[in-house]
XYZ file of C-alpha atoms in Angstrom:
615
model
C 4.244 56.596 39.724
C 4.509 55.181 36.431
C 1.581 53.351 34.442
C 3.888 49.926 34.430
C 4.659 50.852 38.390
C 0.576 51.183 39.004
C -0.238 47.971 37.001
C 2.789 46.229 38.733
C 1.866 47.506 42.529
C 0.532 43.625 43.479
C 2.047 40.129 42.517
C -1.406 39.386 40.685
C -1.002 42.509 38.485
C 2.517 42.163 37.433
C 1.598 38.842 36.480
C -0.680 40.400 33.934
C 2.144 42.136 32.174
C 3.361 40.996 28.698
C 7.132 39.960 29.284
C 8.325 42.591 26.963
C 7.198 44.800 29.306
C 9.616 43.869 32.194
C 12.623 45.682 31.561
C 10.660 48.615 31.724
C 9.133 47.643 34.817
C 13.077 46.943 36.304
C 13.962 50.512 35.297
C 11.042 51.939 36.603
C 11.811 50.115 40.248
C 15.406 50.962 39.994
C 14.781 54.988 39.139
C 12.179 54.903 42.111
C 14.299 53.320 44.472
C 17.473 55.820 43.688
C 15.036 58.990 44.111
C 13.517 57.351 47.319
C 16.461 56.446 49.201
C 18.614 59.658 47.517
C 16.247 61.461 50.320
C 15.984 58.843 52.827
C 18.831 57.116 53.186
C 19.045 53.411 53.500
C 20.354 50.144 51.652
C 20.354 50.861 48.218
C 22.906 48.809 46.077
C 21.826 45.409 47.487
C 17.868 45.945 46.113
C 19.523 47.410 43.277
C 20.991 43.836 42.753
C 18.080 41.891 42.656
C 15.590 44.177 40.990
C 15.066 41.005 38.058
C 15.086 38.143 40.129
C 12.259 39.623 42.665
C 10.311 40.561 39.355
C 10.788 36.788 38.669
C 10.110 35.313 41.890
C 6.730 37.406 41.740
C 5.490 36.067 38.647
C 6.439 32.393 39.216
C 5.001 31.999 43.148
C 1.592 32.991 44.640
C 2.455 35.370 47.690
C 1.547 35.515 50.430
C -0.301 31.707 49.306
C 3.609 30.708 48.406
C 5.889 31.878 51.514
C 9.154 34.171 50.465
C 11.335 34.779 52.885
C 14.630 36.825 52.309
C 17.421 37.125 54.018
C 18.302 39.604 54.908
C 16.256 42.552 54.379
C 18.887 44.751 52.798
C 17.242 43.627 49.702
C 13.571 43.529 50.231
C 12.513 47.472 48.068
C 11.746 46.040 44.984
C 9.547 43.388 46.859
C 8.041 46.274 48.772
C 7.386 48.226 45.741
C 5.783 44.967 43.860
C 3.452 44.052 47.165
C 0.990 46.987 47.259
C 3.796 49.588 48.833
C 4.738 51.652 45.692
C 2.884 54.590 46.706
C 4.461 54.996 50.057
C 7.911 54.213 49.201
C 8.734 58.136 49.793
C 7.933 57.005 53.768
C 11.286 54.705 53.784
C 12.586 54.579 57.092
C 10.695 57.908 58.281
C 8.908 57.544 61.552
C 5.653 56.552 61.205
C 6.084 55.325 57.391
C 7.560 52.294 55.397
C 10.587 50.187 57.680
C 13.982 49.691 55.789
C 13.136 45.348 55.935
C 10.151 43.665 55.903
C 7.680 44.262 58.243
C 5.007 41.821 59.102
C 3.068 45.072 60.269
C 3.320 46.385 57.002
C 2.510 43.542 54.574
C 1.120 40.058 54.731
C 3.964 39.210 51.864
C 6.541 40.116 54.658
C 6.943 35.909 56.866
C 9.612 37.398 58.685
C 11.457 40.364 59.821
C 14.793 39.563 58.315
C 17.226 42.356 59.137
C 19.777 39.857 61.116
C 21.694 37.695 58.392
C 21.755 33.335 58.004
C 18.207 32.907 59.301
C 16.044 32.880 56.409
C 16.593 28.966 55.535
C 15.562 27.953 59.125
C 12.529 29.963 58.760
C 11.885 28.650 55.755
C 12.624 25.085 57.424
C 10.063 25.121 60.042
C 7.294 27.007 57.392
C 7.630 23.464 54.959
C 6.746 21.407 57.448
C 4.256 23.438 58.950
C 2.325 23.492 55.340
C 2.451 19.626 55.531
C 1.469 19.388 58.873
C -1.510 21.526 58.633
C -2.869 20.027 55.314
C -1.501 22.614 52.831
C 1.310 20.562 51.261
C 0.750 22.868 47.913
C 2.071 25.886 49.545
C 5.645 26.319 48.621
C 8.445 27.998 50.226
C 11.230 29.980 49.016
C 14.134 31.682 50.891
C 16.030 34.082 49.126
C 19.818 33.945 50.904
C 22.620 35.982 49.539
C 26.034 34.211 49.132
C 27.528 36.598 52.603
C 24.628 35.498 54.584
C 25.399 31.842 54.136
C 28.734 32.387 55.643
C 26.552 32.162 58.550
C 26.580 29.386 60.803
C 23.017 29.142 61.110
C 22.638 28.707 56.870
C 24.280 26.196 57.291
C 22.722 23.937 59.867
C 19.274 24.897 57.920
C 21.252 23.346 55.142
C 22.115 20.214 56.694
C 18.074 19.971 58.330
C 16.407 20.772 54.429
C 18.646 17.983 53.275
C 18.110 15.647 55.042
C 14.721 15.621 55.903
C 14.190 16.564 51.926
C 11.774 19.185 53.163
C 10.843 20.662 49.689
C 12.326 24.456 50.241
C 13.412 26.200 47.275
C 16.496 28.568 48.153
C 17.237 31.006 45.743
C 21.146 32.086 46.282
C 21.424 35.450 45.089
C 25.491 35.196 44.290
C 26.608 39.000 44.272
C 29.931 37.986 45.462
C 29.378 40.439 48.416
C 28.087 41.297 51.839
C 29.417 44.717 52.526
C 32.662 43.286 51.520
C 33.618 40.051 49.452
C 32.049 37.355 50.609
C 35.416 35.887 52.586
C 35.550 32.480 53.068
C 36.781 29.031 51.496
C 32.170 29.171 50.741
C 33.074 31.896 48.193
C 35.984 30.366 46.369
C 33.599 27.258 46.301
C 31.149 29.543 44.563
C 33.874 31.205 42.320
C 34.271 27.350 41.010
C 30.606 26.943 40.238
C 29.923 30.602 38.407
C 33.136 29.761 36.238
C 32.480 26.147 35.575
C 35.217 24.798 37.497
C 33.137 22.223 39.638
C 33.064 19.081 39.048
C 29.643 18.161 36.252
C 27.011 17.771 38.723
C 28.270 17.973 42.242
C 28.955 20.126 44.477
C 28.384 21.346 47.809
C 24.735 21.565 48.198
C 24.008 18.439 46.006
C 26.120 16.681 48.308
C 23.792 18.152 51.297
C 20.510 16.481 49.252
C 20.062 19.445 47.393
C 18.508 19.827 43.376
C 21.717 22.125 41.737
C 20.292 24.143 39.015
C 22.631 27.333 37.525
C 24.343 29.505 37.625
C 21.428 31.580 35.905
C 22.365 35.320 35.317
C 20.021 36.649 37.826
C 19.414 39.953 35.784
C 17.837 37.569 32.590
C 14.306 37.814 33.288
C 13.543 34.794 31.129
C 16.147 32.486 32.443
C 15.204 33.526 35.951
C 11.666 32.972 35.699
C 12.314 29.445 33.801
C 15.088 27.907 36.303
C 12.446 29.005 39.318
C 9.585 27.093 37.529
C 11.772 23.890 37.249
C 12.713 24.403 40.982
C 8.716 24.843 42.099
C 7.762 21.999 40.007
C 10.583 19.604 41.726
C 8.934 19.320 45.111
C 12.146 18.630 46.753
C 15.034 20.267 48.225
C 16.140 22.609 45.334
C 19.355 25.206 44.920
C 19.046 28.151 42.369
C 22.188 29.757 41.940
C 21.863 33.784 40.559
C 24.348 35.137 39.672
C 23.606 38.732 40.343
C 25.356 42.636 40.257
C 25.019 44.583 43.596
C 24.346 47.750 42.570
C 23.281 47.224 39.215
C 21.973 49.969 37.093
C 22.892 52.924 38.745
C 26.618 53.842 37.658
C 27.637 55.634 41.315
C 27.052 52.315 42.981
C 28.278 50.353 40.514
C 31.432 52.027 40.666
C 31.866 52.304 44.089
C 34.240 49.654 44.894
C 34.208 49.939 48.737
C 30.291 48.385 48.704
C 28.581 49.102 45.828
C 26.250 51.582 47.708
C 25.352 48.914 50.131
C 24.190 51.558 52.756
C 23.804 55.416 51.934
C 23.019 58.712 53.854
C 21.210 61.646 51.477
C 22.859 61.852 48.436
C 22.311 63.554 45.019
C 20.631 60.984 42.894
C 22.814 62.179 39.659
C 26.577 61.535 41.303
C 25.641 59.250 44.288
C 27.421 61.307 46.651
C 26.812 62.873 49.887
C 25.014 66.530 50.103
C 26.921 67.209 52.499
C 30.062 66.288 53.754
C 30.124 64.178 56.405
C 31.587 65.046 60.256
C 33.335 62.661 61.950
C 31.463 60.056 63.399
C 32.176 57.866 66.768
C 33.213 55.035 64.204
C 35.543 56.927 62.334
C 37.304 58.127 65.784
C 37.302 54.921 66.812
C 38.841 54.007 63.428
C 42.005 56.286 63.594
C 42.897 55.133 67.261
C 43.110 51.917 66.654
C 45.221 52.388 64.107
C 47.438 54.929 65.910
C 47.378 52.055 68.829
C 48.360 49.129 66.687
C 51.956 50.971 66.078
C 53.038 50.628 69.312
C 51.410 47.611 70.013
C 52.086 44.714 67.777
C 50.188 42.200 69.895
C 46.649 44.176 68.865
C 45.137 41.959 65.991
C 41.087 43.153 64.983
C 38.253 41.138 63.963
C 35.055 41.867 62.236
C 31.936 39.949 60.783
C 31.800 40.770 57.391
C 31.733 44.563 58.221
C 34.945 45.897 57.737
C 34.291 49.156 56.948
C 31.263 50.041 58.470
C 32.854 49.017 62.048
C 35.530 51.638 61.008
C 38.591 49.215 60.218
C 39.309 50.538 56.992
C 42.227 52.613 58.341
C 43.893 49.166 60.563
C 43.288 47.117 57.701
C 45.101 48.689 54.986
C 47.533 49.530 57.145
C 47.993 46.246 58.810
C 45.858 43.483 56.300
C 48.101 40.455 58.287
C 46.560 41.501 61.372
C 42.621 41.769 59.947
C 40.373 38.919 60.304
C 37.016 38.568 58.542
C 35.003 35.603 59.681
C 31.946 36.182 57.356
C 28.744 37.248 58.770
C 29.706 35.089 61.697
C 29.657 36.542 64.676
C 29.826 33.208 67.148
C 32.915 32.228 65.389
C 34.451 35.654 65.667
C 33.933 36.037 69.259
C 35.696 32.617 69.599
C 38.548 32.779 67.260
C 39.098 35.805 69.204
C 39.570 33.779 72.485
C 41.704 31.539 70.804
C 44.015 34.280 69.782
C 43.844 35.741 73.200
C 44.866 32.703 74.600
C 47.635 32.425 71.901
C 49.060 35.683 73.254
C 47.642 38.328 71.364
C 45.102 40.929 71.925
C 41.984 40.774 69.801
C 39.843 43.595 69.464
C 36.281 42.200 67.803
C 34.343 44.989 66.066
C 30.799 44.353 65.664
C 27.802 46.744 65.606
C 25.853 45.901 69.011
C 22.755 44.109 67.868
C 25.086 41.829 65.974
C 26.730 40.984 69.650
C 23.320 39.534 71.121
C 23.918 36.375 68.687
C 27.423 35.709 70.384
C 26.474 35.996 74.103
C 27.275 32.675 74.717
C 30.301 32.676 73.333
C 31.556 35.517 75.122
C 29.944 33.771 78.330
C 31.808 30.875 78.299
C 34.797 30.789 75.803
C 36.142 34.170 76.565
C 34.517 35.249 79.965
C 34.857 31.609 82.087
C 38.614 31.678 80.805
C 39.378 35.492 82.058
C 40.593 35.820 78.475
C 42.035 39.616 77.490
C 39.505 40.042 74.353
C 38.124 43.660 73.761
C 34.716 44.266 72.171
C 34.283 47.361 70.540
C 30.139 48.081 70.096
C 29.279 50.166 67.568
C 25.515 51.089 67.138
C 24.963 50.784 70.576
C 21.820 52.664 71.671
C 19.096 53.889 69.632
C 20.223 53.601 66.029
C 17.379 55.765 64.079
C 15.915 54.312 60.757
C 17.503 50.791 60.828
C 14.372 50.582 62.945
C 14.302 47.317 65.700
C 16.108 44.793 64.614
C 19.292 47.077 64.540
C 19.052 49.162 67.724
C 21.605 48.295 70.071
C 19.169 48.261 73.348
C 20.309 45.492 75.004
C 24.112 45.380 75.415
C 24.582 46.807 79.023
C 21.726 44.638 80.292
C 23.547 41.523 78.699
C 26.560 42.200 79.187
C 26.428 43.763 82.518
C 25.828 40.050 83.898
C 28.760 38.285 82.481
C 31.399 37.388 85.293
C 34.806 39.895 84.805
C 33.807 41.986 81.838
C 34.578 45.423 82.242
C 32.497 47.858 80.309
C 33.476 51.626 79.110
C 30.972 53.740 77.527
C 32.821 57.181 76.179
C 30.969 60.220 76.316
C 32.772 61.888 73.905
C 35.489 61.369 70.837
C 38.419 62.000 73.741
C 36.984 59.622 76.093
C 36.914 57.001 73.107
C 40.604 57.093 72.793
C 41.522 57.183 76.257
C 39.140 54.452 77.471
C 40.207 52.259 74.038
C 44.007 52.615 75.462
C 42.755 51.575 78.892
C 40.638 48.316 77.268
C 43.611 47.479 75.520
C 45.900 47.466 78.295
C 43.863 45.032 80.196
C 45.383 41.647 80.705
C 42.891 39.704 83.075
C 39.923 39.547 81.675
C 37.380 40.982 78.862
C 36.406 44.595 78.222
C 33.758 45.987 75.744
C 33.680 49.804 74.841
C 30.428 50.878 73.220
C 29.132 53.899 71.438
C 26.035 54.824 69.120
C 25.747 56.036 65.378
C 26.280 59.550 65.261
C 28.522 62.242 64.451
C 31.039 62.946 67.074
C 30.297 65.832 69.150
C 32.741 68.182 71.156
C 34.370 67.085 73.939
C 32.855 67.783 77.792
C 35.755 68.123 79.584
C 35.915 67.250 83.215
C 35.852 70.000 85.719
C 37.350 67.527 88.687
C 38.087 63.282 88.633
C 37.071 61.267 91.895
C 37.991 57.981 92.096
C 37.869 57.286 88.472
C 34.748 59.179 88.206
C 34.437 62.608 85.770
C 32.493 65.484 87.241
C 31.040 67.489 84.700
C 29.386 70.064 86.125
C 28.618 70.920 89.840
C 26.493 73.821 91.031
C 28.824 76.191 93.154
C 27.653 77.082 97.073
C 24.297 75.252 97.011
C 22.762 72.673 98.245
C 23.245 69.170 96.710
C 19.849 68.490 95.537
C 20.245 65.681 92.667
C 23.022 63.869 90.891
C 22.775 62.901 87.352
C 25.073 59.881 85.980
C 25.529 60.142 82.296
C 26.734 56.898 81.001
C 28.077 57.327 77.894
C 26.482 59.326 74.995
C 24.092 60.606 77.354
C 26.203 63.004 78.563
C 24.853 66.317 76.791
C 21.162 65.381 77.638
C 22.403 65.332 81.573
C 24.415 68.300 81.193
C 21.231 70.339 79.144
C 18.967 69.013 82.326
C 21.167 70.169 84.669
C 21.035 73.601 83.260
C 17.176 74.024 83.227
C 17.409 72.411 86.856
C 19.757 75.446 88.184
C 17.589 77.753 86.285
C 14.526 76.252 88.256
C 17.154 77.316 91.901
C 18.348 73.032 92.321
C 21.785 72.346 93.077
C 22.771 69.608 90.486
C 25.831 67.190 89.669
C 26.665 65.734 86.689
C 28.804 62.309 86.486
C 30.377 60.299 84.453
C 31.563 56.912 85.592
C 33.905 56.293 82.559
C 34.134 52.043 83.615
C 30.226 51.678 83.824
C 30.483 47.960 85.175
C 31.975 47.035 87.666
C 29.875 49.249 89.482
C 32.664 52.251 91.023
C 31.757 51.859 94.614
C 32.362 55.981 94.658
C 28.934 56.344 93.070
C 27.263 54.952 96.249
C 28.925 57.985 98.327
C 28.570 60.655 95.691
C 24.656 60.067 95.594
C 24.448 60.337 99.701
C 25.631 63.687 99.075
C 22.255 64.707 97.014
C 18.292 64.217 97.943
C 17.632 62.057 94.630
C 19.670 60.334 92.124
C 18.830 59.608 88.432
C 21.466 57.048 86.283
C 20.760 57.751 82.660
C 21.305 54.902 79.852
C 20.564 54.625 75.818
C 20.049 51.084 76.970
C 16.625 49.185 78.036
C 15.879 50.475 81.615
C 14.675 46.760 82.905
C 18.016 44.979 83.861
C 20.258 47.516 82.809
C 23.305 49.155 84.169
C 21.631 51.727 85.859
C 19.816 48.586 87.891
C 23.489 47.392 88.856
C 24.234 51.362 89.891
C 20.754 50.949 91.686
C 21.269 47.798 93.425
C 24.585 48.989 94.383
C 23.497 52.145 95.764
C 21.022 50.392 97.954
C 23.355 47.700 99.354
C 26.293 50.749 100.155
C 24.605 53.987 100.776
C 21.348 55.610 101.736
C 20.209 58.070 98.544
C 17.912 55.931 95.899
C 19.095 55.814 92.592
C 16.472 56.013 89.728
C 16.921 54.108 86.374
C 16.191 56.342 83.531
C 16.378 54.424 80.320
C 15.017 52.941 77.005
C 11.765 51.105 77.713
C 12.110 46.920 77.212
C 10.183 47.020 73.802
C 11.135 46.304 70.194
C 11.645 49.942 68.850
C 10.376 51.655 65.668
C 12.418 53.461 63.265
C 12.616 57.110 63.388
C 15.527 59.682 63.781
C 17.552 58.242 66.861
C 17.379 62.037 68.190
C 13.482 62.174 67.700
C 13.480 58.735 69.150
C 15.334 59.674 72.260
C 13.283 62.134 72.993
C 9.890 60.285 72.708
C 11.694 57.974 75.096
C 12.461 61.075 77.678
C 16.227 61.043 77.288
C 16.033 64.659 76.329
C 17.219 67.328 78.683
C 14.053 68.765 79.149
C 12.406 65.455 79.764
C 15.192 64.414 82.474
C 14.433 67.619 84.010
C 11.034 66.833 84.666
C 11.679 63.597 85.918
C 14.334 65.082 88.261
C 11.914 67.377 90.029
C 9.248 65.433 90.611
C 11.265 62.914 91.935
C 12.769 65.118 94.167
C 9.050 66.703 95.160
C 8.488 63.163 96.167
C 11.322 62.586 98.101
C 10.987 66.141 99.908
C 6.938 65.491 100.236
C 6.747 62.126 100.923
C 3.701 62.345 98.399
C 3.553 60.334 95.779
C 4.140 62.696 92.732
C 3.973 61.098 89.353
C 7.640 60.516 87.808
C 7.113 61.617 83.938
C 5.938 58.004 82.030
C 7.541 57.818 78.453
C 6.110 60.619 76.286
C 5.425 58.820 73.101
C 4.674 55.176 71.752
C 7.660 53.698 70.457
C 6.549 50.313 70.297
C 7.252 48.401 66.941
C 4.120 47.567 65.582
C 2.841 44.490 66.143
C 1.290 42.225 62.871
C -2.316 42.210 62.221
C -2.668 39.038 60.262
C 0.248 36.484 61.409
C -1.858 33.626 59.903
C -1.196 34.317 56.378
C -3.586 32.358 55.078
C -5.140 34.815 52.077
C-alpha cells in the first residue's frame, strides 16, 4: 500500500491531505483497483469512473455521521478502499473476504446493500426523515445514482416524494452516459441537453420536481467537485448535482472498450485488459446464437432486455435484427409489460433478464402477462448460485416464484443442446407464458439421453438391479446427479437419473417413475422451501406412494464465493447427494430414523453488527 493509500485508509485521514496531494491519491486507488480486480474479477470500469467524485464526497461529508448511499454498488471500490478496507482489497469477492457492493457486515459507511439498481433515492428518502424525526436534523444524506439507474421506475417516484416533501437529500448524479450500455431513454437525451447547454437557463427536469440544479461539474475536477457538493450540503433542501463523469477512466483497456467500458471483468492481465484465458462458451452465449438462428425463421420473435444487452447474450439478435431489440432501461416492470403488450399485439417477446432482476417484476408477470394467458417467454440467466456477485445477485428464488403463477410453463436445460431445443419449444407456445432458466457458467458437454418417457429424459439407469432410488436433476444439476449415481452403484444401489425437461407443470410421469424405487430425491439450484421440488413432492404424494425428498439451496441470503465451492457447501455435490441418498434409503428400509446429511457449511450472508450507525 502506498504512504498516500495508508494516510487516506479513513474519511478523517484523507481529510488531512493537502489538495495537491489528491491526484496522487486517485492514481493510487485506480492502480490498486486494476491489480485487485485483474485477479479477482468484478466491476471495474464503473469505480474506475468515479474514483474523484468519491474522493470528494469523502472530504466534504462526515461518514458514517453523514449517510451515503450509492446506487448501485458497481461503483462502491474506491469508497471501500477510502473507509478502512484498503488492506483487504486483495479479498474482493473471495469467500470469506471483501463483497463486490457494500456490505453493512463489512463497514458501518456501507447504509445499504445496493447491488439492485433505482433504490438508492428511496433509501435515502426514508433516512432524511428519520434524522428529523429522531432529533438529528444535522445529519445529511446523500445518494449517489448513476444516470442508467434512474431509468428506473423506482428513481423516479423517490424523485417525485424528495420534491415534494422538500426532504433535504442531496443526490449526486454521476452522468457516465452508461449502464452497461447507453443509458436508453428520452431521460438520457434530456441529460445530453443539460451536459451540452441546450436546456433551457435554469429549468429542467428535476427543478421542475422541487429540486436545487447545480452543474454539470466535470466529476473528475477534484476542486469543482468538492465546491458544487459544499453548496449542495449547505442548501438544506432538495438538491441535484450533476457529474459529469468517464466510466472507465484512467485505465486505457477500459476506456477503449466500447462494448462497456470494462463494466464487469473475469481475470485479466492488468497491462492489456484482456482475458488470460480464452473464454469457453458459456450458457449465455448458447443461448445467444439460438435466438438468433430462431429469429430467421420466425419473424414474429421480437427480444427485450433491461439495460443488459450484452450480458443477457443479445449481442448476436441485436446487430442482426436492431428493429426487433428493445431496451427499456434498468426497468424491469416495464419490460415485462411492454412485453405483454406486444404479445397481445401479435408478436412473440422473449424478455432477457438475469434472474434476480425477475423478482422485481413478479407482479407484472402475475397479472399483465399470466391472468391474460399471454405467449411471453422469459429467458433467466443467472439463475442459481451465481459465485462472487455474492446475495443480492444469486438467482435462488425463481422456481419457488414462479412455480406459483397460474399457466407458466418452466424449462430448465441441463445442457447447451437442451437450451436450444427447449428455447424452440418456449417459442412455439401460443397459450400462455414460458420461462427457460440457466446459471453463469461455461457450457458443459452434453448428457445425452439413454431413453425419453413421457417427456421425461433418462440419463442413466442401473441395468438388472433393483430400483433402489431415483434422482431428478432439474436443470444444471444434472452432472452432480449423474456423479452421485455413480458412487451409489459403486456402493451395490440400483439408481435412476431423470430429467423432467418442462419442470412445472409437474409431468404426472414422475409420480409413477418414483413408485418404481424405495426413495426419491428432486435436486434444485433453487431455495429448497417452496420450490419446485415441493410441487414434484406434493405431487408425488397426491398420485403415487414413493416420498420424494427436496434437495436444494437453503432459504437464506447467500455469501459470495465460487458458485462451485458454494454448491458444494450447500450439498449439491455428487458426493454430498450420495450421502443423502443412502441414509435416506437406510431410513426408509429401517424404519429408524437415520440422520439425512444437514448442509455442510454456513453460507449465510453475514448479518450487520452495528445497524444503528450512530458513531
Amino acid at each position: 500500500m502506498t504512504d498516500l493509500l495508508a494516510r487516506a485508509a479513513t474519511p478523517a485521514g484523507l481529510r488531512t491531505l493537502d489538495d495537491r496531494d489528491l491526484p496522487e491519491l486517485a492514481s493510487d486507488i485506480r492502480e490498486l483497483m486494476v491489480r485487485t480486480v485483474s485477479r479477482s474479477g468484478g466491476h471495474l470500469g464503473a469505480s474506475l469512473g468515479v474514483v474523484e467524485l468519491t474522493i470528494a464526497l469523502h472530504r466534504v461529508f462526515d461518514s458514517p455521521r453523514d449517510a451515503l448511499v450509492f446506487d448501485t454498488g458497481h461503483q462502491t471500490y474506491p469508497h471501500k478502499i477510502l473507509t478502512g478496507r484498503a488492506a483487504d482489497f486483495d479479498t474482493l469477492r473471495r469467500r470469506g473476504g471483501l463483497s463486490g457492493y457494500p456490505s453493512r457486515a463489512e463497514s458501518a459507511h456501507d447504509w445499504t446493500e445496493s447491488s439492485h439498481a433505482s433504490t438508492a433515492l428511496a433509501y435515502a428518502d426514508g433516512l432524511a426523515r428519520a434524522f428529523r424525526r429522531t432529533g438529528a436534523p444535522e445529519r445529511r444524506v446523500v445518494a449517489v445514482v448513476g444516470d442508467g439507474a434512474l431509468t428506473g421506475g423506482a428513481a423516479f417516484e423517490a424523485l417525485n416524494s424528495i420534491g415534494a416533501h422538500a426532504t433535504p437529500v442531496v443526490v449526486v448524479l454521476n452522468d457516465n452516459t452508461r449502464s452497461y450500455d447507453p443509458t436508453a431513454g428520452a431521460l438520457a437525451a434530456h441529460l445530453a441537453r443539460l451536459r451540452d447547454g441546450e436546456a433551457p437557463a435554469g429549468r429542467n427536469l428535476f427543478t421542475d420536481l422541487g429540486f436545487h440544479y447545480l452543474g454539470p461539474v466535470d466529476g473528475h475536477d477534484l476542486t469543482a467537485t468538492q465546491d458544487a457538493l459544499r453548496e449542495a450540503a449547505a442548501l438544506g433542501r432538495p438538491v441535484l448535482v450533476h457529474a459529469v463523469t468517464a466510466k472507465g477512466r484512467g485505465y486505457a483497456p477500459a476506456e477503449a472498450d466500447t462494448d462497456d467500458r470494462m463494466h464487469a471483468c473475469g481475470v485479466i492481465d492488468p497491462r492489456t485488459g484482456r482475458p488470460l484465458a480464452p473464454a469457453a462458451p458459456s450458457w449465455t452465449s448458447v443461448f445467444g446464437e439460438e435466438l438468433t438462428a430462431l429469429a430467421e425463421d420466425r419473424p414474429d420473435l421480437v427480444a427485450l432486455t433491461a439495460a443488459m444487452r450484452l450480458p443477457v447474450g443479445l449481442g448476436p439478435f441485436s446487430a442482426r435484427h436492431p428493429d426487433r431489440t428493445f431496451d427499456s432501461g434498468i426497468a424491469e416492470q416495464h419490460a415485462v409489460t411492454s412485453a405483454a403488450g406486444l404479445a397481445a399485439g401479435g408478436l412473440h417477446p422473449v424478455v432477457c433478464l438475469y434472474a434476480t432482476f425477475l423478482n422485481r417484476a413478479v407482479d407484472q408477470l402475475l397479472m399483465d402477462v399470466a391472468l391474460h394467458r399471454l405467449p411471453v417467454t422469459l429467458v433467466l440467466d443467472r439463475a442459481g448460485v451465481t459465485g462472487p456477485d455474492g446475495a443480492s445477485h444469486h438467482g435462488l428464488w425463481d422456481l419457488a416464484l414462479l412455480s406459483r403463477v397460474p399457466g407458466l410453463r418452466i424449462a430448465a436445460p441441463r445442457d447447451p443442446a437442451r437450451l436450444r431445443e427447449l428455447l424452440r419449444e418456449a417459442v412455439d407456445t401460443t397459450d400462455g407464458p414460458t420461462a427457460v432458466r440457466f446459471p453463469k457458467a461455461t457450457a458443459g458437454p452434453d448428457l445425452p439421453a439413454l431413453a425419453a418417457m413421457d417427456g421425461i429424459d433418462l440419463l442413466h439407469r442401473t441395468p438388472r438391479a433393483a430400483l433402489d432410488v431415483l434422482l431428478i436433476a432439474i436443470g444444471a444439476t444434472a452432472p452432480a446427479a449423474l456423479d452421485a449415481a455413480r458412487i451409489l452403484e459403486h456402493h451395490g444401489l440400483g439408481v435412476t437419473v431423470a430429467d423432467p425437461r418442462w419442470v412445472v407443470p409437474v409431468n404426472p410421469a414422475l409420480a409413477h417413475l418414483a413408485d418404481r424405487h424405495q426413495i426419491a430425491l428432486s435436486i434444485e439450484d433453487g431455495v429448497r422451501e417452496g420450490g419446485a421440488g415441493a410441487l414434484i413432492a406434493q405431487h408425488s404424494a397426491d398420485h403415487g406412494t414413493t416420498p420424494v425428498h427436496p434437495v436444494g439451496l437453503p432459504t437464506r441470503f447467500l455469501a459470495h464465493g465460487e458458485r462451485a465451492e458454494l454448491l458444494a457447501a450447500a450439498g449439491l455435490s455428487g458426493p454430498a447427494l450420495a450421502d443423502t441418498a443412502r441414509a435416506l434409503l437406510a431410513r426408509a428400509t429401517t424404519g429408524a430414523a437415520a440422520a439425512v446429511p444437514a448442509t455442510p457449511h454456513d453460507l449465510s450472508h453475514p448479518a450487520h453488527p452495528n445497524p444503528g450507525r450512530t458513531s
